[in-house]
mmCIF file of C-alpha atoms in Angstrom:
data_model
loop_
_atom_site.group_PDB
_atom_site.id
_atom_site.type_symbol
_atom_site.label_atom_id
_atom_site.label_comp_id
_atom_site.label_asym_id
_atom_site.label_seq_id
_atom_site.Cartn_x
_atom_site.Cartn_y
_atom_site.Cartn_z
ATOM 1 C CA UNK A 183 32.674 140.588 -10.864
ATOM 2 C CA UNK A 184 30.391 137.717 -9.641
ATOM 3 C CA UNK A 185 33.288 135.558 -10.165
ATOM 4 C CA UNK A 186 35.946 138.055 -8.591
ATOM 5 C CA UNK A 187 33.938 138.089 -5.448
ATOM 6 C CA UNK A 188 33.469 134.407 -5.339
ATOM 7 C CA UNK A 189 37.174 134.017 -5.593
ATOM 8 C CA UNK A 190 38.270 136.463 -2.763
ATOM 9 C CA UNK A 191 35.602 134.834 -0.555
ATOM 10 C CA UNK A 192 36.823 131.792 -1.141
ATOM 11 C CA UNK A 193 40.520 132.733 -0.136
ATOM 12 C CA UNK A 194 39.281 134.574 2.775
ATOM 13 C CA UNK A 195 37.695 131.149 3.901
ATOM 14 C CA UNK A 196 40.769 129.188 3.269
ATOM 15 C CA UNK A 197 42.742 131.702 5.352
ATOM 16 C CA UNK A 198 40.617 131.217 8.087
ATOM 17 C CA UNK A 199 40.441 127.478 7.649
ATOM 18 C CA UNK A 200 43.965 127.266 7.594
ATOM 19 C CA UNK A 201 44.487 129.682 10.504
ATOM 20 C CA UNK A 202 41.909 127.655 12.599
ATOM 21 C CA UNK A 203 43.917 124.430 11.649
ATOM 22 C CA UNK A 204 47.065 126.024 12.782
ATOM 23 C CA UNK A 205 45.311 127.155 16.005
ATOM 24 C CA UNK A 206 44.503 123.474 16.602
ATOM 25 C CA UNK A 207 47.912 122.161 15.805
ATOM 26 C CA UNK A 208 49.165 124.663 18.332
ATOM 27 C CA UNK A 209 46.856 123.698 20.967
ATOM 28 C CA UNK A 210 47.426 120.112 20.325
ATOM 29 C CA UNK A 211 50.959 120.677 20.384
ATOM 30 C CA UNK A 212 50.655 122.709 23.652
ATOM 31 C CA UNK A 213 48.593 120.019 25.259
ATOM 32 C CA UNK A 214 50.969 117.034 24.142
ATOM 33 C CA UNK A 215 53.777 119.008 25.793
ATOM 34 C CA UNK A 216 51.851 119.843 28.884
ATOM 35 C CA UNK A 217 50.792 116.154 29.314
ATOM 36 C CA UNK A 218 54.558 115.230 29.043
ATOM 37 C CA UNK A 219 55.175 117.604 32.368
ATOM 38 C CA UNK A 220 55.256 121.195 33.198
ATOM 39 C CA UNK A 221 57.069 123.638 31.179
ATOM 40 C CA UNK A 222 59.917 125.442 32.918
ATOM 41 C CA UNK A 223 59.527 129.087 33.368
ATOM 42 C CA UNK A 224 62.310 130.047 35.967
ATOM 43 C CA UNK A 225 62.859 133.284 34.366
ATOM 44 C CA UNK A 226 59.745 134.119 36.489
ATOM 45 C CA UNK A 227 61.414 132.982 39.970
ATOM 46 C CA UNK A 228 63.644 135.942 40.338
ATOM 47 C CA UNK A 229 60.899 138.375 39.697
ATOM 48 C CA UNK A 230 58.551 136.600 42.150
ATOM 49 C CA UNK A 231 61.465 137.018 44.884
ATOM 50 C CA UNK A 232 61.825 140.482 44.209
ATOM 51 C CA UNK A 233 58.178 141.288 44.621
ATOM 52 C CA UNK A 234 58.078 139.681 47.776
ATOM 53 C CA UNK A 235 61.259 140.728 49.232
ATOM 54 C CA UNK A 236 60.050 144.078 48.607
ATOM 55 C CA UNK A 237 57.913 144.223 51.469
ATOM 56 C CA UNK A 238 60.960 144.109 53.924
ATOM 57 C CA UNK A 239 61.668 142.018 57.127
ATOM 58 C CA UNK A 240 64.394 140.118 58.415
ATOM 59 C CA UNK A 241 64.164 137.372 55.948
ATOM 60 C CA UNK A 242 64.491 136.610 52.207
ATOM 61 C CA UNK A 243 62.148 134.840 50.111
ATOM 62 C CA UNK A 244 63.672 132.079 47.783
ATOM 63 C CA UNK A 245 62.136 130.258 44.842
ATOM 64 C CA UNK A 246 62.980 126.702 43.928
ATOM 65 C CA UNK A 247 61.490 126.873 40.411
ATOM 66 C CA UNK A 248 58.503 128.124 38.289
ATOM 67 C CA UNK A 249 56.779 126.434 35.626
ATOM 68 C CA UNK A 250 53.593 126.307 33.475
ATOM 69 C CA UNK A 251 51.348 123.339 34.322
ATOM 70 C CA UNK A 252 47.879 121.843 33.647
ATOM 71 C CA UNK A 253 46.284 121.852 36.654
ATOM 72 C CA UNK A 254 42.683 120.268 35.637
ATOM 73 C CA UNK A 255 39.684 121.669 34.249
ATOM 74 C CA UNK A 256 38.748 123.623 37.217
ATOM 75 C CA UNK A 257 41.914 125.621 37.121
ATOM 76 C CA UNK A 258 43.106 124.681 33.692
ATOM 77 C CA UNK A 259 46.596 126.404 33.212
ATOM 78 C CA UNK A 260 48.431 127.485 36.169
ATOM 79 C CA UNK A 261 51.574 129.307 36.760
ATOM 80 C CA UNK A 262 53.092 127.236 39.844
ATOM 81 C CA UNK A 263 55.916 128.180 42.151
ATOM 82 C CA UNK A 264 57.915 125.381 44.074
ATOM 83 C CA UNK A 265 59.657 125.035 46.998
ATOM 84 C CA UNK A 266 59.031 128.732 48.396
ATOM 85 C CA UNK A 267 61.624 129.206 51.251
ATOM 86 C CA UNK A 268 61.680 131.920 53.727
ATOM 87 C CA UNK A 269 65.497 132.231 54.683
ATOM 88 C CA UNK A 270 66.927 134.012 58.086
ATOM 89 C CA UNK A 271 69.756 136.141 58.205
ATOM 90 C CA UNK A 272 71.826 133.234 59.557
ATOM 91 C CA UNK A 273 70.679 131.592 56.180
ATOM 92 C CA UNK A 274 68.650 129.178 58.325
ATOM 93 C CA UNK A 275 65.219 128.029 56.458
ATOM 94 C CA UNK A 276 62.468 129.327 58.948
ATOM 95 C CA UNK A 277 59.397 128.372 56.853
ATOM 96 C CA UNK A 278 58.728 126.532 53.699
ATOM 97 C CA UNK A 279 55.822 126.313 51.357
ATOM 98 C CA UNK A 280 55.879 123.381 48.922
ATOM 99 C CA UNK A 281 53.759 125.050 46.181
ATOM 100 C CA UNK A 282 52.095 128.172 45.349
ATOM 101 C CA UNK A 283 49.991 129.394 42.195
ATOM 102 C CA UNK A 284 50.572 132.950 40.931
ATOM 103 C CA UNK A 285 49.052 135.098 38.318
ATOM 104 C CA UNK A 286 50.419 138.373 36.885
ATOM 105 C CA UNK A 287 49.052 141.810 36.073
ATOM 106 C CA UNK A 288 48.668 142.030 32.173
ATOM 107 C CA UNK A 289 48.707 145.622 32.164
ATOM 108 C CA UNK A 290 51.689 145.705 34.183
ATOM 109 C CA UNK A 291 53.508 143.305 31.754
ATOM 110 C CA UNK A 292 52.460 145.626 28.995
ATOM 111 C CA UNK A 293 54.443 148.183 30.801
ATOM 112 C CA UNK A 294 57.375 145.842 31.072
ATOM 113 C CA UNK A 295 56.733 145.167 34.804
ATOM 114 C CA UNK A 296 56.324 141.778 36.510
ATOM 115 C CA UNK A 297 53.948 142.087 39.216
ATOM 116 C CA UNK A 298 51.938 139.500 40.750
ATOM 117 C CA UNK A 299 48.151 139.809 41.399
ATOM 118 C CA UNK A 300 47.466 136.799 43.325
ATOM 119 C CA UNK A 301 49.143 134.396 45.419
ATOM 120 C CA UNK A 302 47.322 130.795 45.997
ATOM 121 C CA UNK A 303 49.256 128.836 48.612
ATOM 122 C CA UNK A 304 48.509 125.171 48.438
ATOM 123 C CA UNK A 305 48.068 122.756 50.908
ATOM 124 C CA UNK A 306 50.443 124.138 53.505
ATOM 125 C CA UNK A 307 50.754 122.940 57.077
ATOM 126 C CA UNK A 308 50.118 126.041 59.611
ATOM 127 C CA UNK A 309 50.674 126.213 63.143
ATOM 128 C CA UNK A 310 49.264 129.390 64.982
ATOM 129 C CA UNK A 311 50.693 129.854 68.355
ATOM 130 C CA UNK A 312 49.949 132.574 71.365
ATOM 131 C CA UNK A 313 51.981 132.716 73.997
ATOM 132 C CA UNK A 314 51.269 133.619 77.730
ATOM 133 C CA UNK A 315 52.091 137.119 77.264
ATOM 134 C CA UNK A 316 49.663 137.429 74.297
ATOM 135 C CA UNK A 317 52.430 137.267 71.486
ATOM 136 C CA UNK A 318 51.457 135.563 68.249
ATOM 137 C CA UNK A 319 54.137 133.024 66.544
ATOM 138 C CA UNK A 320 53.421 131.397 63.149
ATOM 139 C CA UNK A 321 54.862 128.198 62.001
ATOM 140 C CA UNK A 322 54.773 126.948 58.203
ATOM 141 C CA UNK A 323 55.723 123.298 57.749
ATOM 142 C CA UNK A 324 56.973 123.303 60.993
ATOM 143 C CA UNK A 325 60.341 124.936 59.940
ATOM 144 C CA UNK A 326 60.357 127.523 62.633
ATOM 145 C CA UNK A 327 58.747 130.665 63.630
ATOM 146 C CA UNK A 328 57.967 133.215 60.798
ATOM 147 C CA UNK A 329 58.170 137.035 61.121
ATOM 148 C CA UNK A 330 54.706 138.784 61.186
ATOM 149 C CA UNK A 331 56.021 141.220 59.163
ATOM 150 C CA UNK A 332 55.324 139.127 55.826
ATOM 151 C CA UNK A 333 51.730 138.547 56.294
ATOM 152 C CA UNK A 334 51.329 142.197 57.607
ATOM 153 C CA UNK A 335 53.530 143.188 54.471
ATOM 154 C CA UNK A 336 51.131 140.903 52.177
ATOM 155 C CA UNK A 337 47.997 142.598 53.845
ATOM 156 C CA UNK A 338 49.416 146.079 53.414
ATOM 157 C CA UNK A 339 50.142 145.277 49.822
ATOM 158 C CA UNK A 340 46.597 144.029 49.027
ATOM 159 C CA UNK A 341 45.323 147.759 50.348
ATOM 160 C CA UNK A 342 47.988 149.713 48.554
ATOM 161 C CA UNK A 343 47.432 151.646 45.285
ATOM 162 C CA UNK A 344 49.250 150.411 42.290
ATOM 163 C CA UNK A 345 52.769 151.672 42.351
ATOM 164 C CA UNK A 346 55.212 150.676 39.098
ATOM 165 C CA UNK A 347 58.224 151.082 41.536
ATOM 166 C CA UNK A 348 56.581 148.566 44.005
ATOM 167 C CA UNK A 349 55.520 145.570 41.839
ATOM 168 C CA UNK A 350 53.870 143.486 44.976
ATOM 169 C CA UNK A 351 51.406 146.787 45.191
ATOM 170 C CA UNK A 352 49.417 145.259 42.231
ATOM 171 C CA UNK A 353 48.445 142.224 44.548
ATOM 172 C CA UNK A 354 44.751 141.559 44.592
ATOM 173 C CA UNK A 355 44.060 138.058 46.184
ATOM 174 C CA UNK A 356 45.756 136.147 48.842
ATOM 175 C CA UNK A 357 44.474 132.310 49.381
ATOM 176 C CA UNK A 358 45.655 129.683 51.580
ATOM 177 C CA UNK A 359 43.911 126.706 50.111
ATOM 178 C CA UNK A 360 43.556 123.064 51.587
ATOM 179 C CA UNK A 361 45.797 124.109 54.654
ATOM 180 C CA UNK A 362 46.095 121.878 57.786
ATOM 181 C CA UNK A 363 45.777 124.499 60.662
ATOM 182 C CA UNK A 364 46.731 124.027 64.245
ATOM 183 C CA UNK A 365 46.085 126.554 66.845
ATOM 184 C CA UNK A 366 47.325 126.552 70.285
ATOM 185 C CA UNK A 367 46.456 129.476 72.574
ATOM 186 C CA UNK A 368 48.675 129.175 75.602
ATOM 187 C CA UNK A 369 46.978 132.231 77.165
ATOM 188 C CA UNK A 370 43.337 130.631 77.327
ATOM 189 C CA UNK A 371 44.406 127.109 77.287
ATOM 190 C CA UNK A 372 42.453 126.675 73.889
ATOM 191 C CA UNK A 373 43.782 123.903 71.387
ATOM 192 C CA UNK A 374 42.259 122.929 68.110
ATOM 193 C CA UNK A 375 43.073 121.804 64.732
ATOM 194 C CA UNK A 376 41.329 122.062 61.039
ATOM 195 C CA UNK A 377 42.560 119.343 58.938
ATOM 196 C CA UNK A 378 41.357 121.316 55.820
ATOM 197 C CA UNK A 379 40.550 124.596 55.718
ATOM 198 C CA UNK A 380 40.472 127.584 52.955
ATOM 199 C CA UNK A 381 41.381 131.301 53.782
ATOM 200 C CA UNK A 382 40.695 134.072 50.988
ATOM 201 C CA UNK A 383 41.660 137.514 51.200
ATOM 202 C CA UNK A 384 40.474 140.064 48.298
ATOM 203 C CA UNK A 385 40.828 143.672 47.836
ATOM 204 C CA UNK A 386 37.294 144.954 46.799
ATOM 205 C CA UNK A 387 35.652 147.948 46.724
ATOM 206 C CA UNK A 388 38.151 149.618 48.955
ATOM 207 C CA UNK A 389 38.014 146.963 51.603
ATOM 208 C CA UNK A 390 40.249 143.732 52.240
ATOM 209 C CA UNK A 391 37.683 140.885 52.784
ATOM 210 C CA UNK A 392 38.660 137.685 53.916
ATOM 211 C CA UNK A 393 36.434 134.495 53.645
ATOM 212 C CA UNK A 394 37.077 131.245 55.739
ATOM 213 C CA UNK A 395 35.697 128.025 55.468
ATOM 214 C CA UNK A 396 36.400 124.288 56.582
ATOM 215 C CA UNK A 397 36.221 121.943 59.367
ATOM 216 C CA UNK A 398 37.458 121.890 62.899
ATOM 217 C CA UNK A 399 38.441 118.365 64.461
ATOM 218 C CA UNK A 400 36.424 118.357 67.845
ATOM 219 C CA UNK A 401 36.998 115.012 69.254
ATOM 220 C CA UNK A 402 37.378 113.221 66.177
ATOM 221 C CA UNK A 403 34.351 114.772 64.614
ATOM 222 C CA UNK A 404 34.392 117.639 61.883
ATOM 223 C CA UNK A 405 32.781 120.672 62.464
ATOM 224 C CA UNK A 406 31.794 123.111 59.745
ATOM 225 C CA UNK A 407 32.490 126.551 60.183
ATOM 226 C CA UNK A 408 32.445 129.755 58.129
ATOM 227 C CA UNK A 409 33.786 133.341 58.600
ATOM 228 C CA UNK A 410 33.833 136.438 56.880
ATOM 229 C CA UNK A 411 35.612 139.482 57.710
ATOM 230 C CA UNK A 412 35.886 143.164 56.277
ATOM 231 C CA UNK A 413 38.684 145.872 57.053
ATOM 232 C CA UNK A 414 39.342 149.248 55.249
ATOM 233 C CA UNK A 415 42.811 150.232 55.227
ATOM 234 C CA UNK A 416 43.502 152.923 57.817
ATOM 235 C CA UNK A 417 40.518 152.168 59.888
ATOM 236 C CA UNK A 418 41.124 150.518 63.701
ATOM 237 C CA UNK A 419 38.219 148.064 63.393
ATOM 238 C CA UNK A 420 37.409 144.748 61.606
ATOM 239 C CA UNK A 421 33.880 143.483 61.207
ATOM 240 C CA UNK A 422 33.777 139.785 61.949
ATOM 241 C CA UNK A 423 31.175 137.342 61.249
ATOM 242 C CA UNK A 424 31.499 133.645 62.284
ATOM 243 C CA UNK A 425 28.911 130.853 61.757
ATOM 244 C CA UNK A 426 28.926 127.102 63.204
ATOM 245 C CA UNK A 427 27.122 124.231 62.184
ATOM 246 C CA UNK A 428 25.359 121.823 64.429
ATOM 247 C CA UNK A 429 27.963 120.265 67.045
ATOM 248 C CA UNK A 430 27.468 118.662 70.303
ATOM 249 C CA UNK A 431 28.387 121.398 72.864
ATOM 250 C CA UNK A 432 30.161 118.929 75.451
ATOM 251 C CA UNK A 433 32.629 117.973 72.754
ATOM 252 C CA UNK A 434 33.866 121.485 73.115
ATOM 253 C CA UNK A 435 35.032 120.507 76.335
ATOM 254 C CA UNK A 436 38.168 119.024 74.430
ATOM 255 C CA UNK A 437 39.341 122.379 73.179
ATOM 256 C CA UNK A 438 40.370 123.702 76.712
ATOM 257 C CA UNK A 439 39.764 122.798 80.537
ATOM 258 C CA UNK A 440 37.985 126.379 80.689
ATOM 259 C CA UNK A 441 35.456 124.558 78.830
ATOM 260 C CA UNK A 442 34.817 121.927 81.243
ATOM 261 C CA UNK A 443 31.315 123.224 82.422
ATOM 262 C CA UNK A 444 30.223 122.244 78.539
ATOM 263 C CA UNK A 445 30.905 118.480 78.941
ATOM 264 C CA UNK A 446 27.187 118.349 80.995
ATOM 265 C CA UNK A 447 25.325 119.888 77.813
ATOM 266 C CA UNK A 448 24.891 117.169 75.481
ATOM 267 C CA UNK A 449 22.866 118.787 72.727
ATOM 268 C CA UNK A 450 23.733 120.019 69.286
ATOM 269 C CA UNK A 451 23.942 123.958 68.819
ATOM 270 C CA UNK A 452 24.566 125.807 65.662
ATOM 271 C CA UNK A 453 24.204 129.540 64.915
ATOM 272 C CA UNK A 454 26.073 133.056 63.935
ATOM 273 C CA UNK A 455 28.000 135.591 65.936
ATOM 274 C CA UNK A 456 29.050 138.955 64.797
ATOM 275 C CA UNK A 457 31.830 140.888 66.364
ATOM 276 C CA UNK A 458 33.688 144.020 66.027
ATOM 277 C CA UNK A 459 37.237 143.590 66.605
ATOM 278 C CA UNK A 460 40.190 146.347 67.079
ATOM 279 C CA UNK A 461 43.192 145.710 64.538
ATOM 280 C CA UNK A 462 44.838 144.704 67.908
ATOM 281 C CA UNK A 463 42.752 141.660 68.436
ATOM 282 C CA UNK A 464 40.541 143.607 71.061
ATOM 283 C CA UNK A 465 36.616 142.643 71.162
ATOM 284 C CA UNK A 466 34.667 145.840 71.213
ATOM 285 C CA UNK A 467 31.234 144.597 70.940
ATOM 286 C CA UNK A 468 28.805 142.265 68.854
ATOM 287 C CA UNK A 469 25.881 140.135 68.837
ATOM 288 C CA UNK A 470 24.729 136.527 68.714
ATOM 289 C CA UNK A 471 22.055 134.001 67.957
ATOM 290 C CA UNK A 472 22.219 130.425 68.524
ATOM 291 C CA UNK A 473 19.765 127.483 68.156
ATOM 292 C CA UNK A 474 20.238 124.248 70.422
ATOM 293 C CA UNK A 475 18.264 120.954 69.175
ATOM 294 C CA UNK A 476 16.947 118.209 71.491
ATOM 295 C CA UNK A 477 19.260 116.531 73.961
ATOM 296 C CA UNK A 478 19.877 116.382 77.754
ATOM 297 C CA UNK A 479 22.013 118.101 80.552
ATOM 298 C CA UNK A 480 23.693 115.698 82.460
ATOM 299 C CA UNK A 481 24.858 117.044 86.115
ATOM 300 C CA UNK A 482 23.866 114.641 88.738
ATOM 301 C CA UNK A 483 24.514 117.386 91.409
ATOM 302 C CA UNK A 484 21.464 119.412 90.191
ATOM 303 C CA UNK A 485 19.514 116.866 88.348
ATOM 304 C CA UNK A 486 19.682 113.010 89.336
ATOM 305 C CA UNK A 487 18.166 111.755 86.245
ATOM 306 C CA UNK A 488 19.485 114.721 83.975
ATOM 307 C CA UNK A 489 17.256 117.360 82.489
ATOM 308 C CA UNK A 490 16.001 116.359 79.036
ATOM 309 C CA UNK A 491 15.725 119.521 76.586
ATOM 310 C CA UNK A 492 13.612 119.531 73.444
ATOM 311 C CA UNK A 493 14.667 123.176 72.215
ATOM 312 C CA UNK A 494 16.762 125.999 72.809
ATOM 313 C CA UNK A 495 17.230 129.596 71.473
ATOM 314 C CA UNK A 496 19.443 132.243 72.553
ATOM 315 C CA UNK A 497 20.020 135.338 71.123
ATOM 316 C CA UNK A 498 21.696 138.765 72.583
ATOM 317 C CA UNK A 499 24.383 141.293 72.096
ATOM 318 C CA UNK A 500 27.442 142.278 74.413
ATOM 319 C CA UNK A 501 29.875 145.274 74.470
ATOM 320 C CA UNK A 502 33.095 145.535 76.163
ATOM 321 C CA UNK A 503 33.130 148.966 77.606
ATOM 322 C CA UNK A 504 31.278 148.786 79.818
ATOM 323 C CA UNK A 505 31.265 144.894 80.046
ATOM 324 C CA UNK A 506 27.638 143.900 79.272
ATOM 325 C CA UNK A 507 25.893 140.864 77.987
ATOM 326 C CA UNK A 508 22.398 141.612 77.069
ATOM 327 C CA UNK A 509 20.295 138.360 76.533
ATOM 328 C CA UNK A 510 17.387 139.411 74.279
ATOM 329 C CA UNK A 511 16.106 135.971 73.959
ATOM 330 C CA UNK A 512 16.955 133.052 76.086
ATOM 331 C CA UNK A 513 14.142 130.571 75.806
ATOM 332 C CA UNK A 514 14.418 126.461 76.839
ATOM 333 C CA UNK A 515 11.861 124.029 76.198
ATOM 334 C CA UNK A 516 12.430 121.003 78.635
ATOM 335 C CA UNK A 517 9.623 118.691 77.008
ATOM 336 C CA UNK A 518 6.529 120.543 77.897
ATOM 337 C CA UNK A 519 7.561 123.183 80.337
ATOM 338 C CA UNK A 520 9.176 126.112 78.666
ATOM 339 C CA UNK A 521 11.343 128.960 80.449
ATOM 340 C CA UNK A 522 11.875 132.193 78.838
ATOM 341 C CA UNK A 523 14.578 134.872 80.148
ATOM 342 C CA UNK A 524 15.404 138.274 79.453
ATOM 343 C CA UNK A 525 18.264 139.629 81.166
ATOM 344 C CA UNK A 526 21.007 141.867 81.315
ATOM 345 C CA UNK A 527 24.652 141.166 83.140
ATOM 346 C CA UNK A 528 26.693 144.196 83.621
ATOM 347 C CA UNK A 529 30.270 144.165 85.034
ATOM 348 C CA UNK A 530 30.725 146.502 87.666
ATOM 349 C CA UNK A 531 34.216 146.423 88.743
ATOM 350 C CA UNK A 532 35.059 143.063 90.517
ATOM 351 C CA UNK A 533 31.231 142.183 90.819
ATOM 352 C CA UNK A 534 28.159 141.551 88.687
ATOM 353 C CA UNK A 535 24.967 143.020 88.329
ATOM 354 C CA UNK A 536 22.288 140.751 86.844
ATOM 355 C CA UNK A 537 18.649 142.198 86.107
ATOM 356 C CA UNK A 538 16.005 140.269 84.240
ATOM 357 C CA UNK A 539 12.624 138.884 83.636
ATOM 358 C CA UNK A 540 11.554 135.221 83.736
ATOM 359 C CA UNK A 541 8.836 133.514 82.519
ATOM 360 C CA UNK A 542 7.659 129.842 83.086
ATOM 361 C CA UNK A 543 4.742 128.153 81.138
ATOM 362 C CA UNK A 544 3.230 124.593 81.203
ATOM 363 C CA UNK A 545 4.711 123.631 84.466
ATOM 364 C CA UNK A 546 3.006 120.607 86.106
ATOM 365 C CA UNK A 547 3.620 121.050 89.745
ATOM 366 C CA UNK A 548 3.658 117.145 90.536
ATOM 367 C CA UNK A 549 6.752 117.296 88.029
ATOM 368 C CA UNK A 550 8.646 120.271 89.690
ATOM 369 C CA UNK A 551 10.812 118.129 91.932
ATOM 370 C CA UNK A 552 12.071 116.836 88.385
ATOM 371 C CA UNK A 553 12.807 120.297 87.076
ATOM 372 C CA UNK A 554 14.017 122.250 90.308
ATOM 373 C CA UNK A 555 17.982 121.700 90.542
ATOM 374 C CA UNK A 556 19.121 120.242 93.678
ATOM 375 C CA UNK A 557 20.769 122.093 96.391
ATOM 376 C CA UNK A 558 19.446 125.764 95.050
ATOM 377 C CA UNK A 559 17.301 127.928 96.831
ATOM 378 C CA UNK A 560 16.712 125.381 99.406
ATOM 379 C CA UNK A 561 14.072 127.224 101.650
ATOM 380 C CA UNK A 562 12.230 128.115 98.920
ATOM 381 C CA UNK A 563 12.041 124.764 97.327
ATOM 382 C CA UNK A 564 11.067 122.975 100.333
ATOM 383 C CA UNK A 565 8.057 125.438 100.873
ATOM 384 C CA UNK A 566 6.979 125.170 97.327
ATOM 385 C CA UNK A 567 7.535 121.645 96.974
ATOM 386 C CA UNK A 568 5.662 121.014 100.359
ATOM 387 C CA UNK A 569 2.708 123.133 99.695
ATOM 388 C CA UNK A 570 2.234 122.804 95.994
ATOM 389 C CA UNK A 571 1.851 119.180 94.819
ATOM 390 C CA UNK A 572 -0.903 119.264 92.018
ATOM 391 C CA UNK A 573 -2.035 121.943 89.395
ATOM 392 C CA UNK A 574 -0.537 123.217 86.252
ATOM 393 C CA UNK A 575 1.564 126.807 86.172
ATOM 394 C CA UNK A 576 1.025 128.820 83.099
ATOM 395 C CA UNK A 577 2.335 132.147 81.916
ATOM 396 C CA UNK A 578 3.991 133.002 85.145
ATOM 397 C CA UNK A 579 6.316 135.803 85.290
ATOM 398 C CA UNK A 580 8.745 137.378 87.799
ATOM 399 C CA UNK A 581 11.531 139.832 87.944
ATOM 400 C CA UNK A 582 15.008 138.920 89.370
ATOM 401 C CA UNK A 583 17.845 141.018 90.343
ATOM 402 C CA UNK A 584 21.299 140.147 91.854
ATOM 403 C CA UNK A 585 24.095 142.036 92.643
#
């Protein structure tokens, strides 16, 4: 009996060993084949076209080819789709994506359904234009304007329940990776570019969640930012949070003529804003918190030698109905003297109502002419500066109201 058990054990070990060697051999052959170049999987191309074209729209998606490729240790094996084109009714190519990665639902494949679960669009050039009437236009690879129905359809698919009759409903992730993005908002005059940006949309816990991170080119300086958004299908609002790493405020003036006033503020600012948006892009309400580091305000009309700033902290909230901004904290340290403001700005028809409290601390009166802006409150300026030339103002407070 002992010999029989030994023989069976040896036989099992031999089978396992041969199987393991066979798997190694197959893996080696597969690695060698992939090293020689991508493996064609063109039979999947028609299924990808069918899934995306099921969204509807005034165009059709055409795929140049599909293959299996080694994408490095980070992504390992990838199903790559090459030369994806959106073709209009007149057979003109209106958008082109050089390369896209696709994954498929194994559960759907077991039922004989070829259904994509993710699309990763790799290194596209994207242009977003808003015209003077507020309408959006999207350009991909500078081919032409893309029907917005493609992207609204993909987002709708992310929020849909799995439906075997609609393979696109299995979609769970849509990513745009290493994209070059340019934005031209002709309604506000704002223009900016992001040389490398990632956008990832996921279906999670009944919501569609978006994450964006990358850098905006501001006068040749990359400014890092990140954004997160969440939308529950069927609801009319989107929660958006945007974070900004330190950027010199004066460089933002290059984004739009409307930001020209920012050219005088030569100090770095970072922070985050949370915004509640309507699905139509309207702003409902939100909050903000920003921190400014040491710098200078250069405005000769107000301060001959500029105004040095050691530290700035701003926090508050806003609401579009009624039009209101509340500064819960606005503190400025100007190299010793400190100004703290709590104020509410309320829109009343065509005018503004401003109510708030102002505190001054550590203000040396002999240096007051340096801090008091020229040309403002001239009578009060002459009276104060003519009668108060020595001393130190500490913890002074006043209430202001303007209508």
